[in-house]
CSV table of N, CA and C in Angstrom, one decimal:
chain,number,residue,atom,x,y,z
A,1,MET,N,4.2,-7.5,19.4
A,1,MET,CA,4.6,-8.9,19.5
A,1,MET,C,6.1,-8.9,19.3
A,2,ARG,N,6.7,-9.8,20.1
A,2,ARG,CA,8.2,-10.0,20.1
A,2,ARG,C,8.6,-10.6,18.7
A,3,PRO,N,9.8,-10.2,18.3
A,3,PRO,CA,10.3,-10.7,17.0
A,3,PRO,C,10.3,-12.3,16.9
A,4,ASP,N,10.8,-12.9,18.0
A,4,ASP,CA,10.9,-14.4,18.0
A,4,ASP,C,9.5,-15.0,17.9
A,5,ARG,N,8.5,-14.4,18.5
A,5,ARG,CA,7.2,-14.9,18.4
A,5,ARG,C,6.6,-14.8,17.0
A,6,ARG,N,6.9,-13.6,16.4
A,6,ARG,CA,6.5,-13.4,15.0
A,6,ARG,C,7.1,-14.4,14.1
A,7,LEU,N,8.4,-14.7,14.3
A,7,LEU,CA,9.1,-15.7,13.5
A,7,LEU,C,8.4,-17.1,13.6
A,8,ARG,N,8.1,-17.5,14.9
A,8,ARG,CA,7.5,-18.8,15.1
A,8,ARG,C,6.1,-18.8,14.4
A,9,ASN,N,5.3,-17.7,14.6
A,9,ASN,CA,4.0,-17.7,13.9
A,9,ASN,C,4.2,-17.8,12.4
A,10,PHE,N,5.2,-17.1,11.8
A,10,PHE,CA,5.4,-17.2,10.4
A,10,PHE,C,5.8,-18.6,10.0
A,11,LEU,N,6.6,-19.2,10.7
A,11,LEU,CA,7.1,-20.6,10.3
A,11,LEU,C,6.0,-21.6,10.5
A,12,ARG,N,5.0,-21.4,11.3
A,12,ARG,CA,3.9,-22.3,11.5
A,12,ARG,C,2.9,-22.3,10.3
A,13,ARG,N,3.0,-21.2,9.5
A,13,ARG,CA,2.1,-21.1,8.3
A,13,ARG,C,2.5,-22.1,7.3
A,14,ASP,N,1.6,-22.4,6.4
A,14,ASP,CA,2.0,-23.3,5.3
A,14,ASP,C,2.8,-22.5,4.3
A,15,ARG,N,3.4,-23.3,3.4
A,15,ARG,CA,4.3,-22.7,2.4
A,15,ARG,C,3.6,-21.6,1.5
A,16,ALA,N,2.4,-21.8,1.1
A,16,ALA,CA,1.7,-20.8,0.3
A,16,ALA,C,1.5,-19.5,1.0
A,17,GLU,N,1.1,-19.6,2.3
A,17,GLU,CA,0.9,-18.4,3.1
A,17,GLU,C,2.2,-17.7,3.3
A,18,ARG,N,3.3,-18.4,3.6
A,18,ARG,CA,4.6,-17.7,3.8
A,18,ARG,C,5.0,-17.0,2.6
A,19,ARG,N,4.8,-17.6,1.4
A,19,ARG,CA,5.2,-16.9,0.1
A,19,ARG,C,4.3,-15.7,-0.1
A,20,LEU,N,3.0,-15.8,0.2
A,20,LEU,CA,2.2,-14.6,0.1
A,20,LEU,C,2.6,-13.5,1.0
A,21,LEU,N,2.9,-13.8,2.3
A,21,LEU,CA,3.3,-12.8,3.2
A,21,LEU,C,4.6,-12.2,2.8
A,22,ILE,N,5.6,-13.0,2.3
A,22,ILE,CA,6.8,-12.4,1.8
A,22,ILE,C,6.6,-11.5,0.6
A,23,GLU,N,5.8,-11.9,-0.3
A,23,GLU,CA,5.4,-11.1,-1.5
A,23,GLU,C,4.8,-9.8,-1.0
A,24,ALA,N,3.9,-9.8,-0.1
A,24,ALA,CA,3.2,-8.6,0.4
A,24,ALA,C,4.2,-7.7,1.1
A,25,ALA,N,5.0,-8.2,1.9
A,25,ALA,CA,6.0,-7.4,2.6
A,25,ALA,C,7.0,-6.7,1.6
A,26,ALA,N,7.4,-7.5,0.7
A,26,ALA,CA,8.3,-6.9,-0.3
A,26,ALA,C,7.7,-5.8,-1.2
A,27,ARG,N,6.4,-6.1,-1.6
A,27,ARG,CA,5.7,-5.0,-2.4
A,27,ARG,C,5.4,-3.8,-1.5
A,28,LEU,N,5.0,-4.0,-0.3
A,28,LEU,CA,4.7,-2.8,0.6
A,28,LEU,C,6.0,-2.0,0.8
A,29,THR,N,7.1,-2.7,1.0
A,29,THR,CA,8.4,-2.0,1.3
A,29,THR,C,8.8,-1.2,0.0
A,30,ALA,N,8.8,-1.9,-1.1
A,30,ALA,CA,9.2,-1.3,-2.4
A,30,ALA,C,8.3,-0.1,-2.7
A,31,LEU,N,7.0,-0.2,-2.6
A,31,LEU,CA,6.1,0.9,-2.9
A,31,LEU,C,6.2,2.0,-1.9
A,32,ARG,N,6.4,1.8,-0.6
A,32,ARG,CA,6.6,2.8,0.3
A,32,ARG,C,7.8,3.7,0.0
A,33,LEU,N,8.9,3.0,-0.3
A,33,LEU,CA,10.2,3.7,-0.7
A,33,LEU,C,10.0,4.4,-2.0
A,34,TYR,N,9.4,3.8,-3.0
A,34,TYR,CA,9.3,4.4,-4.3
A,34,TYR,C,8.4,5.6,-4.3
A,35,LEU,N,7.2,5.5,-3.6
A,35,LEU,CA,6.3,6.7,-3.5
A,35,LEU,C,7.0,7.8,-2.8
A,36,GLY,N,7.8,7.5,-1.8
A,36,GLY,CA,8.5,8.6,-1.1
A,36,GLY,C,9.6,9.2,-1.9
A,37,LEU,N,10.2,8.5,-2.8
A,37,LEU,CA,11.2,9.0,-3.7
A,37,LEU,C,10.7,9.9,-4.9
A,38,ILE,N,9.6,9.4,-5.4
A,38,ILE,CA,9.1,10.1,-6.6
A,38,ILE,C,8.3,11.4,-6.3
A,39,GLY,N,7.8,11.5,-5.1
A,39,GLY,CA,7.0,12.7,-4.7
A,39,GLY,C,5.5,12.6,-5.2
A,40,ALA,N,4.7,13.3,-4.6
A,40,ALA,CA,3.2,13.3,-4.8
A,40,ALA,C,2.9,13.7,-6.3
A,41,ALA,N,3.6,14.6,-6.9
A,41,ALA,CA,3.2,15.0,-8.2
A,41,ALA,C,3.3,13.9,-9.3
A,42,ARG,N,4.2,13.0,-9.1
A,42,ARG,CA,4.4,12.0,-10.1
A,42,ARG,C,3.7,10.7,-9.8
A,43,GLN,N,3.1,10.6,-8.6
A,43,GLN,CA,2.5,9.3,-8.2
A,43,GLN,C,1.3,8.9,-9.0
A,44,PRO,N,0.4,9.8,-9.5
A,44,PRO,CA,-0.8,9.4,-10.2
A,44,PRO,C,-0.5,8.5,-11.4
A,45,ARG,N,0.6,8.6,-12.1
A,45,ARG,CA,0.9,7.8,-13.2
A,45,ARG,C,1.0,6.3,-12.8
A,46,LEU,N,1.2,6.0,-11.6
A,46,LEU,CA,1.2,4.6,-11.1
A,46,LEU,C,-0.2,4.0,-11.0
A,47,TYR,N,-1.1,4.9,-10.8
A,47,TYR,CA,-2.5,4.5,-10.6
A,47,TYR,C,-3.2,4.0,-11.8
A,48,GLY,N,-2.8,4.5,-13.0
A,48,GLY,CA,-3.5,4.1,-14.2
A,48,GLY,C,-4.4,5.3,-14.6
A,49,ARG,N,-5.4,5.0,-15.5
A,49,ARG,CA,-6.3,6.0,-16.0
A,49,ARG,C,-7.4,6.2,-15.0
A,50,ALA,N,-7.6,7.5,-14.7
A,50,ALA,CA,-8.6,7.9,-13.7
A,50,ALA,C,-10.0,7.9,-14.3
A,51,GLY,N,-10.9,7.5,-13.4
A,51,GLY,CA,-12.3,7.5,-13.8
A,51,GLY,C,-13.1,8.1,-12.6
A,52,THR,N,-14.3,8.4,-12.9
A,52,THR,CA,-15.2,8.9,-11.8
A,52,THR,C,-15.5,7.8,-10.8
A,53,PRO,N,-15.9,8.2,-9.6
A,53,PRO,CA,-16.3,7.1,-8.7
A,53,PRO,C,-17.5,6.3,-9.2
A,54,ALA,N,-18.4,6.9,-9.9
A,54,ALA,CA,-19.5,6.1,-10.5
A,54,ALA,C,-19.0,5.1,-11.5
A,55,ARG,N,-18.1,5.5,-12.3
A,55,ARG,CA,-17.4,4.5,-13.3
A,55,ARG,C,-16.7,3.4,-12.6
A,56,GLY,N,-16.1,3.7,-11.5
A,56,GLY,CA,-15.4,2.7,-10.7
A,56,GLY,C,-16.3,1.7,-10.1
A,57,GLU,N,-17.4,2.2,-9.6
A,57,GLU,CA,-18.5,1.3,-9.0
A,57,GLU,C,-19.0,0.4,-10.1
A,58,GLU,N,-19.3,1.0,-11.2
A,58,GLU,CA,-19.8,0.2,-12.4
A,58,GLU,C,-18.8,-0.9,-12.8
A,59,ALA,N,-17.5,-0.5,-12.9
A,59,ALA,CA,-16.5,-1.4,-13.2
A,59,ALA,C,-16.4,-2.5,-12.2
A,60,ASN,N,-16.5,-2.2,-10.9
A,60,ASN,CA,-16.4,-3.2,-9.9
A,60,ASN,C,-17.6,-4.1,-9.9
A,61,ARG,N,-18.8,-3.6,-10.2
A,61,ARG,CA,-19.9,-4.5,-10.3
A,61,ARG,C,-19.8,-5.5,-11.4
A,62,ALA,N,-19.0,-5.1,-12.5
A,62,ALA,CA,-18.9,-6.0,-13.6
A,62,ALA,C,-17.8,-7.1,-13.4
A,63,ILE,N,-17.1,-7.0,-12.3
A,63,ILE,CA,-16.1,-8.0,-12.0
A,63,ILE,C,-16.8,-9.2,-11.4
A,64,ARG,N,-16.6,-10.3,-12.1
A,64,ARG,CA,-17.1,-11.6,-11.7
A,64,ARG,C,-16.0,-12.5,-11.3
A,65,LEU,N,-15.9,-12.9,-10.1
A,65,LEU,CA,-14.8,-13.7,-9.6
A,65,LEU,C,-15.3,-15.2,-9.4
A,66,SER,N,-14.5,-16.1,-9.7
A,66,SER,CA,-14.8,-17.5,-9.4
A,66,SER,C,-14.6,-17.7,-7.9
A,67,PRO,N,-15.1,-18.7,-7.3
A,67,PRO,CA,-14.8,-19.0,-5.9
A,67,PRO,C,-13.3,-19.0,-5.5
A,68,ALA,N,-12.5,-19.6,-6.4
A,68,ALA,CA,-11.1,-19.6,-6.2
A,68,ALA,C,-10.5,-18.2,-6.2
A,69,GLN,N,-10.9,-17.4,-7.2
A,69,GLN,CA,-10.4,-16.0,-7.3
A,69,GLN,C,-10.9,-15.2,-6.0
A,70,ARG,N,-12.1,-15.4,-5.6
A,70,ARG,CA,-12.6,-14.7,-4.4
A,70,ARG,C,-11.7,-15.0,-3.2
A,71,ARG,N,-11.4,-16.3,-3.0
A,71,ARG,CA,-10.5,-16.7,-1.9
A,71,ARG,C,-9.1,-16.1,-2.1
A,72,THR,N,-8.6,-16.1,-3.3
A,72,THR,CA,-7.3,-15.5,-3.5
A,72,THR,C,-7.3,-14.0,-3.2
A,73,ALA,N,-8.3,-13.3,-3.6
A,73,ALA,CA,-8.4,-11.9,-3.3
A,73,ALA,C,-8.5,-11.6,-1.8
A,74,ALA,N,-9.2,-12.4,-1.1
A,74,ALA,CA,-9.3,-12.3,0.3
A,74,ALA,C,-8.0,-12.6,1.0
A,75,ARG,N,-7.3,-13.6,0.5
A,75,ARG,CA,-6.0,-14.0,1.1
A,75,ARG,C,-5.0,-12.9,0.9
A,76,ILE,N,-5.1,-12.2,-0.3
A,76,ILE,CA,-4.1,-11.1,-0.6
A,76,ILE,C,-4.4,-10.0,0.4
A,77,GLY,N,-5.7,-9.7,0.6
A,77,GLY,CA,-6.0,-8.6,1.6
A,77,GLY,C,-5.5,-9.0,3.0
A,78,TRP,N,-5.7,-10.2,3.4
A,78,TRP,CA,-5.1,-10.7,4.6
A,78,TRP,C,-3.6,-10.5,4.7
A,79,ALA,N,-2.9,-10.9,3.6
A,79,ALA,CA,-1.5,-10.9,3.6
A,79,ALA,C,-1.0,-9.4,3.7
A,80,ILE,N,-1.6,-8.5,3.0
A,80,ILE,CA,-1.2,-7.1,3.0
A,80,ILE,C,-1.4,-6.6,4.5
A,81,ALA,N,-2.5,-6.9,5.1
A,81,ALA,CA,-2.7,-6.4,6.5
A,81,ALA,C,-1.7,-7.0,7.5
A,82,ARG,N,-1.5,-8.3,7.4
A,82,ARG,CA,-0.5,-9.0,8.3
A,82,ARG,C,0.9,-8.4,8.0
A,83,ALA,N,1.3,-8.3,6.8
A,83,ALA,CA,2.7,-7.9,6.5
A,83,ALA,C,2.9,-6.4,6.9
A,84,GLU,N,1.8,-5.6,6.8
A,84,GLU,CA,2.0,-4.2,7.2
A,84,GLU,C,2.2,-4.1,8.7
A,85,ARG,N,1.5,-4.9,9.4
A,85,ARG,CA,1.6,-4.9,10.9
A,85,ARG,C,3.0,-5.4,11.3
A,86,ALA,N,3.6,-6.3,10.6
A,86,ALA,CA,4.9,-6.9,10.9
A,86,ALA,C,6.1,-6.0,10.5
A,87,LEU,N,5.9,-5.1,9.6
A,87,LEU,CA,7.0,-4.3,9.1
A,87,LEU,C,7.4,-3.2,10.2
A,88,PRO,N,8.7,-2.9,10.3
A,88,PRO,CA,9.1,-1.9,11.3
A,88,PRO,C,8.8,-0.4,11.0
A,89,PHE,N,8.0,-0.2,10.0
A,89,PHE,CA,7.6,1.2,9.6
A,89,PHE,C,6.2,1.2,9.2
A,90,ASP,N,5.6,2.3,9.2
A,90,ASP,CA,4.2,2.5,8.8
A,90,ASP,C,4.0,2.4,7.3
A,91,VAL,N,3.0,1.8,6.8
A,91,VAL,CA,2.7,1.7,5.4
A,91,VAL,C,1.2,2.2,5.3
A,92,VAL,N,1.0,3.4,4.8
A,92,VAL,CA,-0.4,3.9,4.7
A,92,VAL,C,-1.2,3.2,3.6
A,93,CYS,N,-2.4,3.7,3.5
A,93,CYS,CA,-3.4,3.1,2.7
A,93,CYS,C,-3.0,3.0,1.2
A,94,LEU,N,-2.4,4.0,0.6
A,94,LEU,CA,-2.1,4.0,-0.8
A,94,LEU,C,-1.2,2.9,-1.2
A,95,PRO,N,0.0,2.8,-0.6
A,95,PRO,CA,0.8,1.7,-1.0
A,95,PRO,C,0.2,0.3,-0.7
A,96,GLN,N,-0.6,0.2,0.3
A,96,GLN,CA,-1.3,-1.0,0.6
A,96,GLN,C,-2.2,-1.4,-0.6
A,97,ALA,N,-3.0,-0.4,-1.1
A,97,ALA,CA,-3.9,-0.6,-2.2
A,97,ALA,C,-3.2,-0.9,-3.5
A,98,LEU,N,-2.1,-0.2,-3.7
A,98,LEU,CA,-1.3,-0.4,-4.9
A,98,LEU,C,-0.6,-1.8,-4.9
A,99,ALA,N,-0.1,-2.2,-3.7
A,99,ALA,CA,0.6,-3.5,-3.6
A,99,ALA,C,-0.4,-4.6,-3.8
A,100,ALA,N,-1.6,-4.5,-3.2
A,100,ALA,CA,-2.6,-5.5,-3.4
A,100,ALA,C,-3.1,-5.6,-4.8
A,101,ARG,N,-3.2,-4.4,-5.4
A,101,ARG,CA,-3.7,-4.4,-6.8
A,101,ARG,C,-2.7,-5.1,-7.8
A,102,ARG,N,-1.4,-4.9,-7.5
A,102,ARG,CA,-0.3,-5.5,-8.3
A,102,ARG,C,-0.4,-7.1,-8.0
A,103,MET,N,-0.5,-7.5,-6.8
A,103,MET,CA,-0.6,-8.9,-6.5
A,103,MET,C,-1.8,-9.6,-7.1
A,104,LEU,N,-2.9,-8.9,-7.1
A,104,LEU,CA,-4.1,-9.4,-7.8
A,104,LEU,C,-3.9,-9.5,-9.3
A,105,GLY,N,-3.4,-8.4,-9.9
A,105,GLY,CA,-3.1,-8.4,-11.3
A,105,GLY,C,-2.2,-9.5,-11.8
A,106,ARG,N,-1.2,-9.8,-11.0
A,106,ARG,CA,-0.3,-10.9,-11.3
A,106,ARG,C,-1.0,-12.2,-11.4
A,107,ARG,N,-2.1,-12.3,-10.7
A,107,ARG,CA,-2.9,-13.6,-10.7
A,107,ARG,C,-4.1,-13.5,-11.6
A,108,GLY,N,-4.2,-12.4,-12.4
A,108,GLY,CA,-5.3,-12.3,-13.4
A,108,GLY,C,-6.6,-11.9,-12.8
A,109,ILE,N,-6.6,-11.2,-11.6
A,109,ILE,CA,-7.8,-10.8,-11.0
A,109,ILE,C,-8.0,-9.3,-11.1
A,110,ALA,N,-9.1,-8.9,-11.6
A,110,ALA,CA,-9.4,-7.4,-11.8
A,110,ALA,C,-9.7,-6.8,-10.5
A,111,SER,N,-9.5,-5.5,-10.4
A,111,SER,CA,-9.8,-4.8,-9.2
A,111,SER,C,-10.1,-3.3,-9.5
A,112,VAL,N,-10.6,-2.6,-8.5
A,112,VAL,CA,-10.8,-1.1,-8.7
A,112,VAL,C,-10.3,-0.4,-7.4
A,113,MET,N,-9.4,0.5,-7.6
A,113,MET,CA,-8.9,1.3,-6.5
A,113,MET,C,-9.7,2.7,-6.5
A,114,PHE,N,-10.1,3.1,-5.3
A,114,PHE,CA,-10.8,4.3,-5.1
A,114,PHE,C,-9.9,5.2,-4.2
A,115,LEU,N,-10.0,6.5,-4.6
A,115,LEU,CA,-9.4,7.6,-3.7
A,115,LEU,C,-10.5,8.4,-3.2
A,116,GLY,N,-10.4,8.8,-1.9
A,116,GLY,CA,-11.4,9.6,-1.3
A,116,GLY,C,-10.9,10.7,-0.4
A,117,VAL,N,-11.7,11.6,-0.1
A,117,VAL,CA,-11.4,12.7,0.8
A,117,VAL,C,-12.4,12.7,1.9
A,118,GLU,N,-11.9,13.1,3.1
A,118,GLU,CA,-12.7,13.1,4.3
A,118,GLU,C,-13.5,14.4,4.3
A,119,LEU,N,-14.8,14.3,4.5
A,119,LEU,CA,-15.7,15.4,4.5
A,119,LEU,C,-16.0,16.0,5.9
A,120,GLY,N,-16.4,17.2,6.0
A,120,GLY,CA,-16.8,17.8,7.2
A,120,GLY,C,-15.7,18.2,8.1
A,121,LYS,N,-14.5,18.5,7.6
A,121,LYS,CA,-13.4,18.9,8.4
A,121,LYS,C,-12.8,20.2,7.8
A,122,PRO,N,-12.2,21.0,8.6
A,122,PRO,CA,-11.5,22.2,8.1
A,122,PRO,C,-10.5,21.8,7.0
A,123,ILE,N,-10.2,22.6,6.1
A,123,ILE,CA,-9.4,22.3,4.9
A,123,ILE,C,-8.0,21.8,5.3
A,124,ASP,N,-7.5,22.4,6.4
A,124,ASP,CA,-6.1,22.0,6.8
A,124,ASP,C,-6.1,20.7,7.6
A,125,GLU,N,-7.3,20.1,7.9
A,125,GLU,CA,-7.3,18.8,8.6
A,125,GLU,C,-7.9,17.7,7.7
A,126,VAL,N,-8.2,18.0,6.5
A,126,VAL,CA,-8.9,17.0,5.6
A,126,VAL,C,-7.9,15.8,5.3
A,127,GLY,N,-8.4,14.6,5.5
A,127,GLY,CA,-7.5,13.5,5.2
A,127,GLY,C,-8.0,12.8,3.9
A,128,THR,N,-7.1,12.0,3.3
A,128,THR,CA,-7.4,11.3,2.1
A,128,THR,C,-7.2,9.8,2.4
A,129,HIS,N,-7.8,9.0,1.6
A,129,HIS,CA,-7.8,7.5,1.8
A,129,HIS,C,-7.9,6.8,0.5
A,130,ALA,N,-7.2,5.6,0.4
A,130,ALA,CA,-7.3,4.8,-0.8
A,130,ALA,C,-7.8,3.4,-0.3
A,131,TRP,N,-8.7,2.8,-1.1
A,131,TRP,CA,-9.2,1.5,-0.8
A,131,TRP,C,-9.3,0.7,-2.1
A,132,LEU,N,-9.3,-0.6,-2.0
A,132,LEU,CA,-9.3,-1.5,-3.1
A,132,LEU,C,-10.4,-2.6,-3.0
A,133,LEU,N,-11.1,-2.7,-4.1
A,133,LEU,CA,-12.2,-3.7,-4.2
A,133,LEU,C,-11.9,-4.6,-5.4
A,134,ALA,N,-12.3,-5.9,-5.2
A,134,ALA,CA,-12.2,-6.9,-6.4
A,134,ALA,C,-13.6,-7.5,-6.4
A,135,GLY,N,-14.5,-7.0,-7.2
A,135,GLY,CA,-15.8,-7.5,-7.2
A,135,GLY,C,-16.4,-7.3,-5.8
A,136,ASP,N,-16.9,-8.4,-5.2
A,136,ASP,CA,-17.6,-8.4,-3.9
A,136,ASP,C,-16.6,-8.6,-2.8
A,137,VAL,N,-15.3,-8.6,-3.1
A,137,VAL,CA,-14.3,-8.8,-2.0
A,137,VAL,C,-13.6,-7.4,-1.7
A,138,SER,N,-13.7,-7.1,-0.4
A,138,SER,CA,-13.0,-5.9,0.1
A,138,SER,C,-11.6,-6.3,0.4
A,139,VAL,N,-10.7,-5.7,-0.4
A,139,VAL,CA,-9.3,-6.2,-0.3
A,139,VAL,C,-8.5,-5.3,0.7
A,140,THR,N,-8.5,-4.0,0.5
A,140,THR,CA,-7.8,-3.2,1.5
A,140,THR,C,-8.6,-1.9,1.8
A,141,GLY,N,-8.5,-1.4,3.0
A,141,GLY,CA,-9.0,-0.1,3.4
A,141,GLY,C,-10.4,0.2,3.4
A,142,VAL,N,-11.2,-0.8,3.1
A,142,VAL,CA,-12.7,-0.6,2.9
A,142,VAL,C,-13.4,-0.2,4.2
A,143,ARG,N,-12.9,-0.8,5.3
A,143,ARG,CA,-13.6,-0.5,6.6
A,143,ARG,C,-13.5,1.0,6.9
A,144,GLN,N,-12.4,1.6,6.6
A,144,GLN,CA,-12.2,3.1,6.9
A,144,GLN,C,-12.9,3.9,5.8
A,145,ALA,N,-13.2,3.4,4.7
A,145,ALA,CA,-13.7,4.1,3.5
A,145,ALA,C,-15.0,4.8,3.8
A,146,ALA,N,-15.8,4.4,4.7
A,146,ALA,CA,-17.1,4.9,5.0
A,146,ALA,C,-17.0,6.4,5.4
A,147,ARG,N,-15.9,6.8,5.9
A,147,ARG,CA,-15.7,8.2,6.4
A,147,ARG,C,-15.3,9.1,5.2
A,148,TYR,N,-15.1,8.6,4.0
A,148,TYR,CA,-14.5,9.3,2.9
A,148,TYR,C,-15.5,9.3,1.7
A,149,LYS,N,-15.4,10.4,1.0
A,149,LYS,CA,-16.2,10.6,-0.3
A,149,LYS,C,-15.2,10.3,-1.4
A,150,SER,N,-15.5,9.3,-2.2
A,150,SER,CA,-14.5,9.0,-3.3
A,150,SER,C,-14.6,10.1,-4.4
A,151,PHE,N,-13.4,10.4,-4.9
A,151,PHE,CA,-13.4,11.5,-6.0
A,151,PHE,C,-12.7,10.9,-7.3
A,152,ALA,N,-12.2,9.7,-7.2
A,152,ALA,CA,-11.6,9.1,-8.4
A,152,ALA,C,-11.5,7.6,-8.2
A,153,SER,N,-11.5,6.9,-9.3
A,153,SER,CA,-11.4,5.4,-9.3
A,153,SER,C,-10.4,5.0,-10.4
A,154,TYR,N,-9.8,3.9,-10.2
A,154,TYR,CA,-8.8,3.4,-11.1
A,154,TYR,C,-9.0,1.9,-11.3
A,155,ALA,N,-9.6,1.5,-12.4
A,155,ALA,CA,-9.9,0.1,-12.7
A,155,ALA,C,-8.7,-0.6,-13.3
A,156,SER,N,-8.5,-1.8,-12.8
A,156,SER,CA,-7.4,-2.6,-13.3
A,156,SER,C,-8.0,-3.9,-14.0
A,157,GLY,N,-7.6,-4.2,-15.2
A,157,GLY,CA,-8.2,-5.4,-15.9
A,157,GLY,C,-7.7,-6.7,-15.4
A,158,GLY,N,-6.8,-6.7,-14.4
A,158,GLY,CA,-6.3,-8.0,-13.9
A,158,GLY,C,-5.1,-8.5,-14.6
A,159,GLY,N,-4.5,-7.8,-15.5
A,159,GLY,CA,-3.2,-8.2,-16.1
A,159,GLY,C,-2.1,-7.7,-15.3
A,160,GLY,N,-1.0,-8.5,-15.3
A,160,GLY,CA,0.2,-8.3,-14.7
A,160,GLY,C,0.9,-7.4,-13.9
């Protein structure tokens, strides 16, 4: 899509959507840069305390969202996806999940991030993936998650 068309589409949005898109783009950009600077070895401390996939599923089932929180979580997922497509660089699944988790937390909404590995591939071709759930809302990366076996989960209590 041409830049002038993107701008027109952006300006047609209501103020709340524009703010959400700007926040998503800023968080995605910052996280992409930060994750690139700190290297893979130090990234896990950003995730929080690791749990098993079963613990993550249990924590996610315990999340009860009000209708307003459910709408907010879905809008954040939408904003992350739209902002990622509009940025002039690729933002892979991990910074998307981390950005969405931070945006949810800022609004007091709990979530669970899962990390998974692709099965059935030679070791040098194995891919990894991150996805984020907030109760019954699929926030980021869930469509692709079916191809991956989760090996860790990171629950967020919804604080800041």
